[in-house]
CSV table of C-alpha atoms in Angstrom, one decimal:
chain,number,residue,atom,x,y,z
A,1,UNK,CA,0.0,0.0,0.0
A,2,UNK,CA,1.2,3.4,-0.9
A,3,UNK,CA,0.6,5.8,2.0
A,4,UNK,CA,1.6,9.4,1.9
A,5,UNK,CA,1.6,12.2,4.4
A,6,UNK,CA,1.2,15.7,2.8
A,7,UNK,CA,4.3,17.6,3.9
A,8,UNK,CA,3.7,21.4,3.7
A,9,UNK,CA,5.8,22.4,6.7
A,10,UNK,CA,3.1,21.7,9.2
A,11,UNK,CA,5.0,21.0,12.4
A,12,UNK,CA,5.3,17.6,14.1
A,13,UNK,CA,4.4,15.2,11.3
A,14,UNK,CA,7.0,12.7,12.3
A,15,UNK,CA,4.7,11.4,15.0
A,16,UNK,CA,2.2,10.4,12.4
A,17,UNK,CA,4.9,8.6,10.4
A,18,UNK,CA,6.0,6.8,13.5
A,19,UNK,CA,2.5,5.8,14.4
A,20,UNK,CA,2.1,4.1,11.0
A,21,UNK,CA,5.5,2.5,11.4
A,22,UNK,CA,4.3,1.0,14.7
A,23,UNK,CA,1.4,-0.6,12.7
A,24,UNK,CA,3.9,-1.9,10.2
A,25,UNK,CA,3.4,0.6,7.3
A,26,UNK,CA,5.9,2.9,5.8
A,27,UNK,CA,4.4,6.3,5.1
A,28,UNK,CA,6.2,8.8,2.8
A,29,UNK,CA,6.4,12.5,3.6
A,30,UNK,CA,5.8,14.4,0.4
A,31,UNK,CA,4.7,17.6,-1.3
A,32,UNK,CA,4.9,16.1,-4.7
A,33,UNK,CA,1.5,16.3,-6.4
A,34,UNK,CA,2.1,13.1,-8.5
A,35,UNK,CA,3.2,11.1,-5.4
A,36,UNK,CA,0.1,12.3,-3.6
A,37,UNK,CA,-2.3,11.6,-6.5
A,38,UNK,CA,-1.0,8.1,-7.0
A,39,UNK,CA,-1.1,7.1,-3.3
A,40,UNK,CA,-3.7,4.6,-2.0
A,41,UNK,CA,-4.3,6.6,1.1
A,42,UNK,CA,-3.4,10.2,2.0
A,43,UNK,CA,-2.9,11.8,5.4
A,44,UNK,CA,-3.4,15.6,5.6
A,45,UNK,CA,-1.8,16.7,8.9
A,46,UNK,CA,-1.5,20.1,10.4
A,47,UNK,CA,-0.3,21.8,13.5
A,48,UNK,CA,0.0,25.6,13.8
A,49,UNK,CA,-2.0,28.5,12.5
A,50,UNK,CA,-4.7,28.3,9.8
A,51,UNK,CA,-3.9,31.4,7.6
A,52,UNK,CA,-0.2,30.7,7.3
A,53,UNK,CA,-0.9,27.0,6.6
A,54,UNK,CA,-3.3,28.0,3.8
A,55,UNK,CA,-0.7,30.3,2.3
A,56,UNK,CA,1.8,27.4,2.2
A,57,UNK,CA,-0.8,25.2,0.6
A,58,UNK,CA,-1.6,27.8,-2.1
A,59,UNK,CA,2.1,28.4,-2.8
A,60,UNK,CA,2.6,24.7,-3.5
A,61,UNK,CA,-0.7,24.3,-5.4
A,62,UNK,CA,-1.8,21.7,-2.9
A,63,UNK,CA,-4.9,23.7,-2.3
A,64,UNK,CA,-6.0,22.8,-5.8
A,65,UNK,CA,-4.9,19.2,-5.7
A,66,UNK,CA,-6.4,18.0,-2.3
A,67,UNK,CA,-10.1,18.6,-3.1
A,68,UNK,CA,-9.7,16.6,-6.4
A,69,UNK,CA,-8.3,13.5,-4.7
A,70,UNK,CA,-10.4,10.3,-5.2
A,71,UNK,CA,-8.7,8.0,-2.6
A,72,UNK,CA,-9.4,8.1,1.1
A,73,UNK,CA,-8.0,11.2,2.7
A,74,UNK,CA,-7.7,11.8,6.4
A,75,UNK,CA,-7.2,15.3,7.8
A,76,UNK,CA,-5.8,15.5,11.3
A,77,UNK,CA,-6.3,18.5,13.7
A,78,UNK,CA,-5.6,21.7,11.7
A,79,UNK,CA,-5.6,19.5,8.6
A,80,UNK,CA,-9.3,18.8,9.3
A,81,UNK,CA,-10.0,22.4,10.0
A,82,UNK,CA,-8.4,23.5,6.7
A,83,UNK,CA,-10.8,21.1,4.8
A,84,UNK,CA,-13.7,23.1,6.1
A,85,UNK,CA,-15.3,26.2,4.5
A,86,UNK,CA,-13.9,29.0,6.7
A,87,UNK,CA,-12.0,29.4,9.9
A,88,UNK,CA,-12.2,32.3,12.3
A,89,UNK,CA,-8.4,31.8,12.9
A,90,UNK,CA,-6.9,34.5,10.7
A,91,UNK,CA,-10.2,34.8,8.9
A,92,UNK,CA,-9.1,32.0,6.6
A,93,UNK,CA,-10.9,30.5,3.5
A,94,UNK,CA,-10.5,26.8,3.7
A,95,UNK,CA,-10.6,24.1,1.1
A,96,UNK,CA,-14.4,23.8,1.4
A,97,UNK,CA,-14.5,20.0,1.4
A,98,UNK,CA,-16.6,19.9,4.5
A,99,UNK,CA,-19.7,22.2,4.5
A,100,UNK,CA,-19.0,23.7,7.9
A,101,UNK,CA,-17.3,26.6,9.6
A,102,UNK,CA,-14.5,26.6,12.2
A,103,UNK,CA,-14.9,28.9,15.2
A,104,UNK,CA,-13.0,29.8,18.3
A,105,UNK,CA,-13.9,28.5,21.8
A,106,UNK,CA,-15.0,31.4,24.0
A,107,UNK,CA,-13.1,32.5,27.1
A,108,UNK,CA,-15.6,30.7,29.3
A,109,UNK,CA,-13.3,27.7,29.0
A,110,UNK,CA,-9.5,27.4,29.0
A,111,UNK,CA,-8.1,27.7,25.5
A,112,UNK,CA,-6.5,25.7,24.1
A,113,UNK,CA,-8.5,22.6,25.0
A,114,UNK,CA,-5.6,20.3,25.9
A,115,UNK,CA,-5.9,16.7,26.9
A,116,UNK,CA,-8.1,13.6,26.6
A,117,UNK,CA,-11.8,14.0,25.9
A,118,UNK,CA,-14.5,11.5,24.9
A,119,UNK,CA,-15.9,11.0,21.4
A,120,UNK,CA,-19.6,10.2,21.0
A,121,UNK,CA,-22.3,9.7,18.3
A,122,UNK,CA,-19.8,7.6,16.2
A,123,UNK,CA,-21.1,7.1,12.8
A,124,UNK,CA,-18.5,5.9,10.4
A,125,UNK,CA,-16.4,2.8,9.5
A,126,UNK,CA,-13.5,4.9,10.7
A,127,UNK,CA,-14.7,4.1,14.2
A,128,UNK,CA,-15.0,0.3,13.7
A,129,UNK,CA,-14.2,-1.5,17.0
A,130,UNK,CA,-14.0,1.9,18.8
A,131,UNK,CA,-16.5,2.3,21.6
A,132,UNK,CA,-18.8,5.3,22.2
A,133,UNK,CA,-17.2,7.6,24.7
A,134,UNK,CA,-13.7,6.4,23.9
A,135,UNK,CA,-10.9,8.9,24.9
A,136,UNK,CA,-8.9,10.7,22.3
A,137,UNK,CA,-6.1,13.3,22.7
A,138,UNK,CA,-6.9,16.8,21.5
A,139,UNK,CA,-5.1,20.1,21.4
A,140,UNK,CA,-7.0,22.9,19.8
A,141,UNK,CA,-8.4,26.4,20.2
A,142,UNK,CA,-10.8,26.3,17.3
A,143,UNK,CA,-13.6,23.7,16.5
A,144,UNK,CA,-15.8,22.7,13.7
A,145,UNK,CA,-19.5,23.3,14.4
A,146,UNK,CA,-21.9,20.4,14.7
A,147,UNK,CA,-23.2,19.6,11.2
A,148,UNK,CA,-24.6,17.0,8.9
A,149,UNK,CA,-21.2,15.6,8.0
A,150,UNK,CA,-20.3,15.0,11.6
A,151,UNK,CA,-19.3,11.4,12.4
A,152,UNK,CA,-18.2,12.0,16.0
A,153,UNK,CA,-18.9,14.7,18.6
A,154,UNK,CA,-17.2,16.0,21.7
A,155,UNK,CA,-18.1,18.4,24.4
A,156,UNK,CA,-16.1,21.4,25.5
A,157,UNK,CA,-18.1,24.4,26.3
A,158,UNK,CA,-20.6,23.1,23.7
A,159,UNK,CA,-21.1,20.0,21.5
A,160,UNK,CA,-19.0,20.2,18.4
A,161,UNK,CA,-17.9,18.0,15.5
A,162,UNK,CA,-14.7,16.1,16.5
A,163,UNK,CA,-14.8,14.1,13.2
A,164,UNK,CA,-16.2,14.7,9.7
A,165,UNK,CA,-16.8,12.7,6.6
A,166,UNK,CA,-17.8,13.6,3.1
A,167,UNK,CA,-17.4,11.0,0.4
A,168,UNK,CA,-13.7,9.9,0.4
A,169,UNK,CA,-12.7,12.7,2.8
A,170,UNK,CA,-12.4,12.2,6.5
A,171,UNK,CA,-11.3,14.6,9.2
A,172,UNK,CA,-10.5,14.2,12.9
A,173,UNK,CA,-9.9,17.0,15.3
A,174,UNK,CA,-8.1,14.7,17.7
A,175,UNK,CA,-4.6,13.2,17.2
A,176,UNK,CA,-5.0,9.5,16.6
A,177,UNK,CA,-1.2,9.2,16.5
A,178,UNK,CA,-1.1,10.3,20.1
A,179,UNK,CA,-4.3,8.6,21.4
A,180,UNK,CA,-2.9,5.4,22.6
A,181,UNK,CA,-4.6,2.1,21.5
A,182,UNK,CA,-7.9,3.8,20.4
A,183,UNK,CA,-5.9,6.0,18.1
A,184,UNK,CA,-4.1,3.1,16.6
A,185,UNK,CA,-7.4,1.3,16.0
A,186,UNK,CA,-8.6,4.4,14.1
A,187,UNK,CA,-5.5,4.5,11.9
A,188,UNK,CA,-5.9,0.8,11.2
A,189,UNK,CA,-9.5,1.4,10.2
A,190,UNK,CA,-8.5,4.2,7.9
A,191,UNK,CA,-6.0,1.9,6.2
A,192,UNK,CA,-8.8,-0.6,5.5
A,193,UNK,CA,-11.2,1.9,4.0
B,1,UNK,CA,-15.8,15.8,29.1
B,2,UNK,CA,-12.2,16.9,29.1
B,3,UNK,CA,-10.4,14.8,31.7
B,4,UNK,CA,-7.7,15.7,34.2
B,5,UNK,CA,-4.2,14.6,33.2
B,6,UNK,CA,-1.7,12.5,35.2
B,7,UNK,CA,1.8,13.3,34.1
B,8,UNK,CA,4.9,11.4,35.2
B,9,UNK,CA,8.1,13.4,34.9
B,10,UNK,CA,11.4,11.8,34.0
B,11,UNK,CA,14.7,13.5,34.8
B,12,UNK,CA,17.3,12.7,32.1
B,13,UNK,CA,21.0,13.0,32.2
B,14,UNK,CA,23.2,11.8,29.4
B,15,UNK,CA,20.3,10.0,27.9
B,16,UNK,CA,19.5,8.0,31.0
B,17,UNK,CA,16.9,8.5,33.8
B,18,UNK,CA,18.3,9.6,37.1
B,19,UNK,CA,17.1,8.9,40.6
B,20,UNK,CA,16.2,5.4,39.5
B,21,UNK,CA,12.9,3.9,39.1
B,22,UNK,CA,11.6,0.6,40.5
B,23,UNK,CA,7.9,0.4,40.0
B,24,UNK,CA,8.1,-2.7,37.9
B,25,UNK,CA,10.5,-5.4,36.9
B,26,UNK,CA,12.3,-3.7,34.2
B,27,UNK,CA,15.5,-5.0,32.7
B,28,UNK,CA,16.8,-1.5,32.3
B,29,UNK,CA,15.1,1.0,34.6
B,30,UNK,CA,17.5,3.7,33.4
B,31,UNK,CA,16.3,3.6,29.8
B,32,UNK,CA,13.9,6.4,29.3
B,33,UNK,CA,12.3,4.8,26.3
B,34,UNK,CA,11.5,1.6,28.1
B,35,UNK,CA,10.1,3.6,31.0
B,36,UNK,CA,8.0,5.8,28.7
B,37,UNK,CA,6.4,2.9,27.0
B,38,UNK,CA,5.7,1.3,30.4
B,39,UNK,CA,4.1,4.5,31.6
B,40,UNK,CA,2.0,4.8,28.5
B,41,UNK,CA,0.7,1.2,29.0
B,42,UNK,CA,0.0,1.9,32.7
B,43,UNK,CA,-2.4,4.8,31.9
B,44,UNK,CA,-0.2,7.9,32.1
B,45,UNK,CA,-1.9,10.7,30.0
B,46,UNK,CA,1.3,12.5,29.0
B,47,UNK,CA,5.0,12.5,29.8
B,48,UNK,CA,7.6,15.1,30.6
B,49,UNK,CA,11.3,14.6,30.0
B,50,UNK,CA,13.5,17.0,31.7
B,51,UNK,CA,17.1,17.2,30.6
B,52,UNK,CA,18.8,18.2,33.9
B,53,UNK,CA,22.3,18.3,32.5
B,54,UNK,CA,21.4,20.2,29.4
B,55,UNK,CA,24.9,20.9,28.2
B,56,UNK,CA,25.8,21.4,24.5
B,57,UNK,CA,27.5,18.0,24.4
B,58,UNK,CA,24.4,16.4,25.8
B,59,UNK,CA,22.1,17.8,23.1
B,60,UNK,CA,22.8,15.1,20.5
B,61,UNK,CA,22.1,12.4,23.1
B,62,UNK,CA,18.8,14.2,24.0
B,63,UNK,CA,17.8,14.4,20.4
B,64,UNK,CA,18.4,10.7,19.9
B,65,UNK,CA,16.3,9.9,23.0
B,66,UNK,CA,13.4,12.1,21.8
B,67,UNK,CA,13.5,10.4,18.4
B,68,UNK,CA,13.3,7.0,20.0
B,69,UNK,CA,10.5,8.0,22.4
B,70,UNK,CA,8.5,9.5,19.4
B,71,UNK,CA,9.1,6.2,17.5
B,72,UNK,CA,7.8,4.0,20.3
B,73,UNK,CA,5.4,5.9,22.5
B,74,UNK,CA,1.7,6.5,21.6
B,75,UNK,CA,0.9,9.3,24.0
B,76,UNK,CA,2.0,13.0,23.9
B,77,UNK,CA,5.2,14.1,25.6
B,78,UNK,CA,7.0,17.4,26.5
B,79,UNK,CA,10.7,18.0,26.5
B,80,UNK,CA,12.4,20.6,28.7
B,81,UNK,CA,15.8,21.7,29.9
B,82,UNK,CA,18.3,24.0,28.3
B,83,UNK,CA,16.0,25.2,25.5
B,84,UNK,CA,16.8,28.8,24.7
B,85,UNK,CA,16.1,29.5,21.0
B,86,UNK,CA,13.8,28.9,18.1
B,87,UNK,CA,16.4,26.6,16.6
B,88,UNK,CA,16.5,24.4,19.8
B,89,UNK,CA,12.7,24.0,19.6
B,90,UNK,CA,12.7,23.3,15.8
B,91,UNK,CA,15.2,20.5,16.4
B,92,UNK,CA,13.2,18.9,19.2
B,93,UNK,CA,9.9,19.1,17.3
B,94,UNK,CA,11.6,17.6,14.3
B,95,UNK,CA,12.7,14.7,16.4
B,96,UNK,CA,9.0,14.2,17.3
B,97,UNK,CA,8.5,16.0,20.6
B,98,UNK,CA,4.9,17.3,20.9
B,99,UNK,CA,5.6,20.2,23.2
B,100,UNK,CA,8.6,21.9,24.7
B,101,UNK,CA,9.0,23.5,28.1
B,102,UNK,CA,11.0,26.6,28.7
B,103,UNK,CA,11.9,28.2,32.0
B,104,UNK,CA,14.9,30.4,32.8
B,105,UNK,CA,15.4,31.3,29.1
B,106,UNK,CA,11.9,32.8,29.1
B,107,UNK,CA,12.5,34.9,32.1
B,108,UNK,CA,15.8,36.1,30.7
B,109,UNK,CA,14.3,36.9,27.3
B,110,UNK,CA,10.4,36.9,27.4
B,111,UNK,CA,10.2,37.5,23.6
B,112,UNK,CA,11.2,33.9,23.2
B,113,UNK,CA,7.7,32.9,24.1
B,114,UNK,CA,6.3,35.1,21.3
B,115,UNK,CA,8.8,33.8,18.8
B,116,UNK,CA,8.0,30.1,19.6
B,117,UNK,CA,4.3,30.7,19.7
B,118,UNK,CA,4.3,32.5,16.4
B,119,UNK,CA,6.5,29.9,14.7
B,120,UNK,CA,5.1,26.7,16.1
B,121,UNK,CA,1.8,27.5,17.6
B,122,UNK,CA,1.0,28.1,21.3
B,123,UNK,CA,-0.1,24.4,21.7
B,124,UNK,CA,3.5,23.3,21.9
B,125,UNK,CA,4.8,26.0,24.2
B,126,UNK,CA,4.8,25.1,27.9
B,127,UNK,CA,6.3,27.8,30.2
B,128,UNK,CA,7.6,26.2,33.4
B,129,UNK,CA,7.6,28.5,36.4
B,130,UNK,CA,9.4,27.6,39.6
B,131,UNK,CA,8.3,29.9,42.4
B,132,UNK,CA,8.8,30.2,46.1
B,133,UNK,CA,6.6,31.9,48.7
B,134,UNK,CA,8.8,34.4,50.6
B,135,UNK,CA,7.2,36.6,53.2
B,136,UNK,CA,3.8,36.1,51.7
B,137,UNK,CA,4.9,36.8,48.2
B,138,UNK,CA,5.3,34.2,45.5
B,139,UNK,CA,8.6,35.0,43.7
B,140,UNK,CA,9.8,33.3,40.5
B,141,UNK,CA,13.1,31.4,40.9
B,142,UNK,CA,15.6,30.3,38.3
B,143,UNK,CA,18.1,27.5,37.8
B,144,UNK,CA,16.0,24.8,39.5
B,145,UNK,CA,14.8,27.1,42.2
B,146,UNK,CA,18.2,28.2,43.4
B,147,UNK,CA,18.3,31.8,42.1
B,148,UNK,CA,15.5,34.2,43.3
B,149,UNK,CA,14.2,37.0,41.0
B,150,UNK,CA,12.1,40.0,41.8
B,151,UNK,CA,9.4,38.7,39.4
B,152,UNK,CA,6.0,38.0,41.0
B,153,UNK,CA,4.5,34.6,40.1
B,154,UNK,CA,1.1,35.9,39.1
B,155,UNK,CA,2.4,38.8,37.1
B,156,UNK,CA,4.7,36.5,35.2
B,157,UNK,CA,2.0,33.9,34.6
B,158,UNK,CA,-0.3,36.6,33.1
B,159,UNK,CA,2.6,37.8,30.9
B,160,UNK,CA,3.5,34.4,29.6
B,161,UNK,CA,-0.2,33.8,28.7
B,162,UNK,CA,-0.3,37.1,26.8
B,163,UNK,CA,2.9,36.3,25.0
B,164,UNK,CA,1.4,33.1,23.7
B,165,UNK,CA,2.2,30.2,26.1
B,166,UNK,CA,-0.2,27.3,25.6
B,167,UNK,CA,0.2,26.0,29.1
B,168,UNK,CA,1.9,26.7,32.4
B,169,UNK,CA,3.8,24.2,34.5
B,170,UNK,CA,3.9,25.6,38.0
B,171,UNK,CA,6.3,24.1,40.5
B,172,UNK,CA,6.1,25.3,44.1
B,173,UNK,CA,9.6,25.2,45.6
B,174,UNK,CA,8.1,25.3,49.0
B,175,UNK,CA,6.3,22.1,48.3
B,176,UNK,CA,8.6,20.3,45.9
B,177,UNK,CA,10.1,17.2,47.5
B,178,UNK,CA,8.0,17.5,50.7
B,179,UNK,CA,5.3,14.9,49.7
B,180,UNK,CA,2.9,17.1,51.8
B,181,UNK,CA,0.6,18.1,49.0
B,182,UNK,CA,0.5,20.6,46.1
B,183,UNK,CA,0.4,24.4,46.5
B,184,UNK,CA,-3.3,24.5,46.0
B,185,UNK,CA,-4.0,28.1,47.1
B,186,UNK,CA,-1.5,29.5,44.6
B,187,UNK,CA,-2.6,27.0,41.9
B,188,UNK,CA,-6.3,28.0,42.3
B,189,UNK,CA,-5.4,31.7,42.1
B,190,UNK,CA,-3.3,31.0,38.9
B,191,UNK,CA,-6.2,29.0,37.4
B,192,UNK,CA,-8.6,31.9,38.0
B,193,UNK,CA,-6.1,34.4,36.7
B,194,UNK,CA,-5.1,32.9,33.3
B,195,UNK,CA,-7.2,31.1,30.7
B,196,UNK,CA,-4.7,28.5,29.7
B,197,UNK,CA,-4.2,25.0,31.3
B,198,UNK,CA,-2.2,24.7,34.5
B,199,UNK,CA,0.0,21.7,35.4
B,200,UNK,CA,0.5,21.4,39.1
B,201,UNK,CA,3.9,20.2,40.2
B,202,UNK,CA,5.7,19.8,43.5
B,203,UNK,CA,4.4,18.1,46.7
B,204,UNK,CA,2.7,14.9,45.5
B,205,UNK,CA,2.8,12.3,48.3
B,206,UNK,CA,-0.6,10.6,48.5
B,207,UNK,CA,-3.6,10.0,46.3
B,208,UNK,CA,-5.6,12.5,48.3
B,209,UNK,CA,-3.1,15.2,47.3
B,210,UNK,CA,-4.1,14.7,43.7
B,211,UNK,CA,-7.8,14.8,44.6
B,212,UNK,CA,-7.1,18.1,46.4
B,213,UNK,CA,-5.1,19.7,43.6
B,214,UNK,CA,-7.8,19.0,41.0
B,215,UNK,CA,-10.6,20.1,43.3
B,216,UNK,CA,-9.1,22.9,45.5
B,217,UNK,CA,-6.2,23.8,43.2
B,218,UNK,CA,-8.3,23.7,40.1
B,219,UNK,CA,-5.4,22.2,38.2
B,220,UNK,CA,-5.8,20.8,34.7
B,221,UNK,CA,-3.0,18.3,35.1
B,222,UNK,CA,-0.8,17.0,37.9
B,223,UNK,CA,2.9,16.2,37.5
B,224,UNK,CA,4.9,14.0,39.8
B,225,UNK,CA,8.1,12.0,39.7
B,226,UNK,CA,9.1,9.8,42.7
B,227,UNK,CA,5.7,8.7,43.8
B,228,UNK,CA,5.2,7.1,40.4
B,229,UNK,CA,8.8,6.0,39.8
B,230,UNK,CA,8.9,4.1,43.1
B,231,UNK,CA,5.5,2.6,42.8
B,232,UNK,CA,4.2,4.4,45.9
B,233,UNK,CA,1.2,5.5,43.8
B,234,UNK,CA,0.2,3.2,41.0
B,235,UNK,CA,-1.3,5.3,38.2
B,236,UNK,CA,-4.3,3.0,37.6
B,237,UNK,CA,-5.2,3.0,41.3
B,238,UNK,CA,-4.8,6.8,41.4
B,239,UNK,CA,-7.1,7.2,38.5
B,240,UNK,CA,-9.7,4.9,39.9
B,241,UNK,CA,-9.8,6.8,43.1
B,242,UNK,CA,-10.0,10.1,41.3
B,243,UNK,CA,-13.0,8.8,39.4
B,244,UNK,CA,-14.7,7.7,42.6
B,245,UNK,CA,-14.1,11.2,44.0
B,246,UNK,CA,-15.9,12.6,40.9
B,247,UNK,CA,-12.9,13.9,39.0
B,248,UNK,CA,-13.0,13.1,35.3
B,249,UNK,CA,-10.1,10.9,34.2
B,250,UNK,CA,-9.3,8.6,31.3
B,251,UNK,CA,-9.6,5.0,32.4
């Protein structure tokens, strides 16, 4: 299986590569459109700030490529947020793959949300063999609103979409690569899609 | 619901854990990677590695260790000790660290917090603050609590938040090593003052101390070393007890 991780200078992506390595898969880090297009599975990671990440995607033309991919694509954390319509972070236009906006948590809660929270209302094959209210590790200040494409929800100040699915595109707000055994199960499920 | 985090801290020197650890039958209790894996399996929510030697010669060894931990451990971890520049952090994140912790270097040059937060995002910037209560005032101390400054703990905490820190690791020098409980009054005040997560450190001795620091100290996470390393408090037992006391934990 050819598995690629989109490399556009988005922080700690080694962790994702190592997580697949622990499952016995070699993932390549690449920004080459041809490599990405010909992969069986694509991981779209992201850590950092939305507007500067979008600038990097536009400079490399990856903003055009990603929405046209036909194989399963998994956005993680900021990667998922960039696949949405718009983010309040830096007033950023996203890739519009998911029909939902990204907003900031209010100051009624500590921001960023940092730590392990539960996921509920699980709806996709991505969550096969993962229980309702399983714990996943999250670090984020912005969230995708609850919407029709939501395949998991979490609670922090309000109920929000902690995973999204549209066609061959998947997005998770949490970090499966850092979420112990439950996270590993999710990555295995993604590889089987 | 977001859970409270239990964070074992490992002191590292020349790529090896110091102080020794004897909570399980390990072939090599000095190997931080073996220990980290063990802690992850036992239910730790996060790990902190503190490079207590932090010399230039040591840096390569530390990078190798971080790389190995990232390769083998499936929970998040923070690396601290001797970090004073954007380049230092870039290197550690490239080795697979999730967060870095800065302490003295932030006091000496507070702009470092802004630089790190702008470049890497606040989610990976932990500012560690060692403070001691002297004549009723909490003063920030440097170099492992040995050098006092004129900086007030609460003023400094507010400033690091404004400069972009994603989290504060607060160690009370009055409580550290006493096993008499965390500095809950100061912790609670900190938690009300800033809007970023606070990790409580210094003073863990019993399970009740953890209950108290989450309830009275309003801490988001609690860090400890020896009570975990020497098996005085098994993490699973601790978390079960916390849950009974109504504190949300990952079990």
